[in-house]
Amino acid sequence: LQNALDSNVLGPKFTWILSSSVRFDSSDQKFSQQLIGMLTVEPAIASTVGAPINTRLLNAACDIWQQYENETFPGLANIDNYALFAFDTTWLLIQALEQLCSTTTNNSSSCTSFVDSSYCFYRRFRNSNSLFNIINNMRFLGVSGSVQFNVNTTDRIGGAYYFARNAQPSSNGVAFVPVLTYTVNNGWQSYAEANVIIWPGNSLITPGSVATLNGVTLRIGVIASAPFTVVGTATNSLEQATPQLTGYVPDLIAQLQTDLGFISDIRLAPSNLTYNQIIQKVANGDYDIIIGDVTITSARRKIVGFSESIFD
């Protein structure tokens, strides 16, 4: 996010979707207009969308937590969702191992034994297939919601929930507020305490799928190479000779400028530079874009991005 701020690729020109919310400090508030409109999509527990959870198990776990480490207990409402997911995962593993050991009839080895190896990645749980079969047939109501898996998917069956938060103006500058919830059956729905989504630029209008370049100045590098870019000479009003660029590339830039509304700052690449050196200048930030007869190679893809090839 800091790199995005430094590169000026946040709002109002771009909409960012994060996988977790960010705690803004006082130094971030001066960028509030750029931060407004960001979205997060985060895993949620069942109670977030009004589905049941195992409150009895949750309360019992919290009682034990407070009994042994009361100084670390954040309060029931402040327990991180990932802590609840981890609890249910551990609880699932405990129950699965308990069931495995109660049904294992091979007395020659422990139900939790491993095939030994001096190399840790070659160590293998001896009864792994049986354990996976048990897990795939288990179902219980956990502290994060319904827990059930299937051999064909890594996500929980019917128990995967998400919610979206939106960076909006607040009394302290900018804060993330919940705006949408997601369930497998109902898809995306408005949050129960619905907040309208504020898009970048403090707008209520949903942006398009393409980044807007209207009014943005682009430093466009072009390469002298006929017929793509032909360098000629023109005389200005002061009787001074100036380079005049013609060809496919200047015509393409003019058409794109008309369609997208950006401001073009066309810069002719020095003739003593190789194509690799010119492309490196894009990676270094000397140009925003290069348009020309540039060959796409794997080495170049590692440092810059390429558009689809443009041809007549």
Coordinates of C-alpha atoms in Angstrom, one line a residue:
L1 CA 0.0 0.0 0.0
Q2 CA 2.9 2.4 0.8
N3 CA 4.4 1.6 -2.6
A4 CA 1.0 2.4 -4.2
L5 CA 1.0 5.7 -2.4
D6 CA 4.5 6.5 -3.5
S7 CA 3.7 5.6 -7.1
N8 CA 0.4 7.5 -7.0
V9 CA -1.7 4.6 -8.2
L10 CA -4.5 4.7 -5.6
G11 CA -7.7 6.8 -5.8
P12 CA -9.3 8.5 -7.5
K13 CA -7.9 6.8 -10.6
F14 CA -7.7 3.2 -9.3
T15 CA -9.8 1.0 -7.1
W16 CA -7.8 -1.3 -4.8
I17 CA -9.2 -4.6 -3.4
L18 CA -7.2 -5.9 -0.4
S19 CA -7.3 -9.3 1.3
S20 CA -7.3 -7.7 4.8
S21 CA -8.1 -4.3 6.3
V22 CA -5.3 -1.9 7.2
R23 CA -5.0 0.1 10.4
F24 CA -4.4 3.7 9.3
D25 CA -2.1 5.9 11.5
S26 CA -2.0 9.6 11.7
S27 CA 0.6 9.9 8.9
D28 CA -1.8 8.1 6.5
Q29 CA -4.6 10.6 7.0
K30 CA -3.0 13.2 4.8
F31 CA -3.5 10.8 1.9
S32 CA -7.2 10.3 2.9
Q33 CA -8.6 11.3 -0.5
Q34 CA -6.4 8.7 -2.2
L35 CA -7.3 6.0 0.4
I36 CA -11.1 6.5 0.2
G37 CA -12.8 3.9 -1.9
M38 CA -10.5 0.9 -1.2
L39 CA -12.3 -2.4 -0.6
T40 CA -11.3 -5.5 1.4
V41 CA -12.6 -9.1 0.9
E42 CA -12.0 -11.0 4.1
P43 CA -13.0 -14.4 5.5
A44 CA -15.8 -14.1 8.1
I45 CA -17.4 -16.3 10.7
A46 CA -21.0 -17.5 10.4
S47 CA -22.4 -15.0 12.9
T48 CA -21.4 -12.2 10.6
V49 CA -24.0 -13.3 8.1
G50 CA -26.6 -14.4 10.7
A51 CA -25.7 -18.1 10.5
P52 CA -25.3 -20.1 13.8
I53 CA -22.1 -20.8 15.6
N54 CA -21.3 -23.1 18.6
T55 CA -21.6 -20.5 21.4
R56 CA -21.4 -23.1 24.1
L57 CA -18.0 -24.3 22.8
L58 CA -16.9 -20.7 22.3
N59 CA -17.8 -19.7 25.8
A60 CA -16.1 -22.8 27.2
A61 CA -12.9 -22.0 25.3
C62 CA -13.0 -18.4 26.4
D63 CA -13.4 -19.4 30.1
I64 CA -10.3 -21.6 29.8
W65 CA -8.4 -18.7 28.1
Q66 CA -9.3 -16.3 30.8
Q67 CA -8.4 -18.8 33.5
Y68 CA -4.9 -19.4 32.3
E69 CA -3.9 -16.3 30.3
N70 CA -6.3 -13.6 31.3
E71 CA -3.9 -10.8 30.4
T72 CA -4.0 -11.8 26.7
F73 CA -7.8 -12.2 26.4
P74 CA -9.0 -9.4 24.2
G75 CA -12.7 -9.8 25.0
L76 CA -15.2 -12.0 23.2
A77 CA -16.1 -9.4 20.6
N78 CA -12.4 -8.7 19.7
I79 CA -11.2 -12.2 19.0
D80 CA -9.7 -12.3 15.5
N81 CA -11.5 -14.4 13.0
Y82 CA -8.4 -16.3 12.1
A83 CA -8.1 -17.4 15.8
L84 CA -11.6 -18.9 15.6
F85 CA -10.7 -20.6 12.3
A86 CA -7.5 -22.0 13.9
F87 CA -9.6 -23.3 16.9
D88 CA -12.0 -25.1 14.7
T89 CA -9.1 -26.6 12.7
T90 CA -7.5 -27.9 15.9
W91 CA -10.8 -29.2 17.2
L92 CA -11.4 -31.0 13.9
L93 CA -8.0 -32.6 14.0
I94 CA -8.4 -33.7 17.6
Q95 CA -11.8 -35.3 16.9
A96 CA -10.5 -37.0 13.7
L97 CA -7.4 -38.4 15.5
E98 CA -9.6 -39.6 18.4
Q99 CA -11.9 -41.5 15.9
L100 CA -8.9 -42.8 14.0
C101 CA -7.3 -44.3 17.1
S102 CA -10.5 -45.8 18.3
T103 CA -10.9 -47.7 15.0
T104 CA -7.3 -48.7 14.2
T105 CA -6.8 -52.4 14.6
N106 CA -3.2 -52.7 13.6
N107 CA -1.5 -53.3 16.9
S108 CA 2.0 -53.4 15.4
S109 CA 2.2 -49.6 15.3
S110 CA 0.7 -46.6 17.0
C111 CA -2.3 -44.9 15.3
T112 CA -0.3 -41.7 15.1
S113 CA 3.0 -43.2 13.9
F114 CA 5.1 -41.9 11.1
V115 CA 7.2 -43.6 8.4
D116 CA 10.7 -42.3 9.6
S117 CA 13.3 -40.7 7.4
S118 CA 16.3 -38.6 8.2
Y119 CA 15.0 -36.0 5.8
C120 CA 12.0 -34.2 7.3
F121 CA 10.0 -33.8 4.0
Y122 CA 10.1 -37.6 3.5
R123 CA 8.5 -38.3 6.8
R124 CA 4.9 -39.6 6.2
F125 CA 1.9 -40.1 8.4
R126 CA 1.3 -43.9 8.3
N127 CA -2.5 -43.7 8.4
S128 CA -2.9 -40.5 6.3
N129 CA -5.6 -42.0 3.9
S130 CA -7.7 -43.2 6.8
L131 CA -7.4 -39.8 8.5
F132 CA -8.4 -37.9 5.4
N133 CA -11.4 -40.2 4.9
I134 CA -12.5 -39.5 8.5
I135 CA -12.1 -35.7 8.1
N136 CA -14.1 -35.8 4.8
N137 CA -17.0 -37.6 6.6
M138 CA -17.0 -35.3 9.7
R139 CA -19.4 -32.5 10.3
F140 CA -19.9 -30.3 13.4
L141 CA -20.9 -26.8 14.4
G142 CA -17.7 -25.0 15.4
V143 CA -17.0 -21.5 16.9
S144 CA -16.7 -20.1 13.3
G145 CA -19.7 -21.9 11.9
S146 CA -20.5 -25.2 10.2
V147 CA -17.4 -27.3 9.5
Q148 CA -17.6 -29.9 6.8
F149 CA -15.3 -30.8 4.0
N150 CA -15.4 -32.8 0.7
V151 CA -12.6 -34.7 -1.1
N152 CA -13.2 -32.5 -4.2
T153 CA -12.7 -29.1 -2.6
T154 CA -10.4 -27.3 -0.2
D155 CA -13.1 -24.9 1.0
R156 CA -15.6 -25.6 3.6
I157 CA -18.9 -27.0 2.4
G158 CA -21.7 -24.4 3.1
G159 CA -19.6 -22.9 5.8
A160 CA -17.4 -20.4 3.9
Y161 CA -18.4 -16.8 4.5
Y162 CA -16.8 -13.5 3.5
F163 CA -17.5 -9.9 4.1
A164 CA -16.3 -6.7 2.3
R165 CA -15.2 -3.5 3.9
N166 CA -14.9 -0.1 2.4
A167 CA -12.5 2.7 3.2
Q168 CA -14.7 5.7 4.0
P169 CA -14.4 9.2 5.4
S170 CA -14.6 9.2 9.2
S171 CA -14.2 11.6 12.1
N172 CA -10.5 10.5 12.3
G173 CA -9.9 10.7 8.6
V174 CA -10.4 7.3 7.0
A175 CA -11.8 4.0 8.4
F176 CA -12.9 0.6 7.0
V177 CA -16.6 -0.1 7.5
P178 CA -18.5 -3.3 6.5
V179 CA -20.7 -3.0 3.4
L180 CA -21.3 -6.5 2.0
T181 CA -21.5 -10.1 3.1
Y182 CA -21.1 -13.3 1.0
T183 CA -22.5 -16.8 1.4
V184 CA -22.4 -19.7 -1.1
N185 CA -26.2 -19.8 -1.3
N186 CA -27.0 -16.1 -1.6
G187 CA -23.9 -14.6 -3.1
W188 CA -23.1 -11.0 -2.2
Q189 CA -25.7 -9.1 -0.1
S190 CA -25.8 -5.8 1.6
Y191 CA -24.5 -5.9 5.2
A192 CA -27.2 -6.0 7.9
E193 CA -26.3 -2.5 9.1
A194 CA -26.0 -1.4 5.5
N195 CA -23.4 1.3 4.6
V196 CA -23.4 2.6 1.1
I197 CA -20.2 2.0 -0.8
I198 CA -18.1 5.1 -1.3
W199 CA -15.9 4.7 -4.5
P200 CA -12.6 6.5 -5.1
G201 CA -13.0 10.2 -5.5
N202 CA -15.9 10.2 -2.9
S203 CA -18.2 9.0 -5.7
L204 CA -21.4 6.9 -5.4
I205 CA -21.0 5.8 -9.1
T206 CA -19.5 2.4 -9.6
P207 CA -16.3 2.8 -11.6
G208 CA -15.6 0.9 -14.9
S209 CA -13.3 -2.0 -15.3
V210 CA -10.6 0.0 -17.0
A211 CA -8.3 2.5 -15.3
T212 CA -9.2 6.0 -16.4
L213 CA -6.3 8.0 -17.9
N214 CA -8.3 11.2 -18.5
G215 CA -6.1 14.2 -17.7
V216 CA -3.1 12.0 -16.8
T217 CA 0.2 12.9 -18.4
L218 CA 2.1 9.9 -19.8
R219 CA 5.7 10.0 -20.7
I220 CA 5.7 8.0 -23.9
G221 CA 9.0 6.8 -25.3
V222 CA 9.1 6.2 -29.1
I223 CA 11.9 4.6 -31.1
A224 CA 13.1 5.9 -34.5
S225 CA 12.3 2.9 -36.8
A226 CA 10.5 3.4 -40.1
P227 CA 7.6 3.0 -40.8
F228 CA 6.6 2.9 -37.1
T229 CA 8.2 6.2 -36.2
V230 CA 9.8 8.4 -38.8
V231 CA 11.9 11.3 -37.6
G232 CA 11.8 14.4 -39.9
T233 CA 12.4 18.1 -39.4
A234 CA 10.0 21.0 -39.2
T235 CA 10.5 24.7 -38.7
N236 CA 8.7 26.6 -35.9
S237 CA 7.6 30.2 -35.8
L238 CA 11.0 31.3 -34.7
E239 CA 12.6 29.7 -37.7
Q240 CA 14.1 26.9 -35.5
A241 CA 14.4 23.4 -36.7
T242 CA 12.5 20.9 -34.5
P243 CA 12.1 17.1 -34.9
Q244 CA 8.8 16.1 -36.5
L245 CA 7.5 12.5 -35.8
T246 CA 5.3 10.7 -38.3
G247 CA 4.3 7.1 -38.9
Y248 CA 2.1 4.4 -37.4
V249 CA 3.2 5.0 -33.8
P250 CA 2.5 8.8 -33.7
D251 CA -0.9 8.2 -35.4
L252 CA -1.7 5.5 -32.8
I253 CA -0.8 7.7 -29.9
A254 CA -3.0 10.5 -31.3
Q255 CA -5.9 8.1 -31.6
L256 CA -5.4 6.7 -28.1
Q257 CA -5.2 10.3 -26.8
T258 CA -8.5 11.1 -28.4
D259 CA -10.2 8.0 -27.0
L260 CA -8.7 8.0 -23.5
G261 CA -8.1 11.7 -22.8
F262 CA -4.6 11.4 -21.5
I263 CA -1.9 14.1 -22.1
S264 CA 1.0 12.8 -24.2
D265 CA 4.6 13.7 -23.4
I266 CA 6.3 12.0 -26.4
R267 CA 10.0 11.5 -26.0
L268 CA 12.2 10.2 -28.8
A269 CA 14.6 7.5 -27.4
P270 CA 18.3 8.4 -28.0
S271 CA 19.6 6.6 -31.1
N272 CA 22.7 5.3 -29.3
L273 CA 20.5 3.1 -26.9
T274 CA 19.8 -0.6 -27.6
Y275 CA 16.3 -1.9 -27.4
N276 CA 17.2 -3.6 -24.1
Q277 CA 18.4 -0.3 -22.7
I278 CA 15.3 1.5 -23.8
I279 CA 13.1 -1.2 -22.1
Q280 CA 15.2 -0.9 -18.9
K281 CA 14.3 2.8 -18.9
V282 CA 10.7 1.8 -18.5
A283 CA 11.6 -0.4 -15.6
N284 CA 13.6 2.4 -14.1
G285 CA 10.7 4.9 -14.4
D286 CA 12.2 7.2 -17.0
Y287 CA 9.3 6.4 -19.3
D288 CA 5.7 5.4 -18.4
I289 CA 5.4 3.4 -21.6
I290 CA 7.3 2.6 -24.8
I291 CA 5.5 2.2 -28.1
G292 CA 7.4 0.7 -31.0
D293 CA 8.5 -2.5 -32.8
V294 CA 9.6 -4.1 -29.6
T295 CA 10.1 -7.9 -29.4
I296 CA 8.6 -9.7 -26.4
T297 CA 11.1 -12.0 -24.7
S298 CA 11.1 -13.9 -21.4
A299 CA 13.9 -11.7 -20.0
R300 CA 12.0 -8.5 -20.8
R301 CA 8.8 -9.8 -19.3
K302 CA 10.6 -10.1 -16.0
I303 CA 11.0 -6.3 -15.7
V304 CA 8.1 -4.8 -17.7
G305 CA 4.6 -5.7 -18.8
F306 CA 3.6 -5.9 -22.5
S307 CA 0.3 -5.2 -24.2
E308 CA -1.2 -7.4 -26.9
S309 CA 0.5 -6.8 -30.2
I310 CA -1.0 -4.1 -32.3
F311 CA -1.1 -4.5 -36.1
D312 CA -3.1 -3.3 -39.0

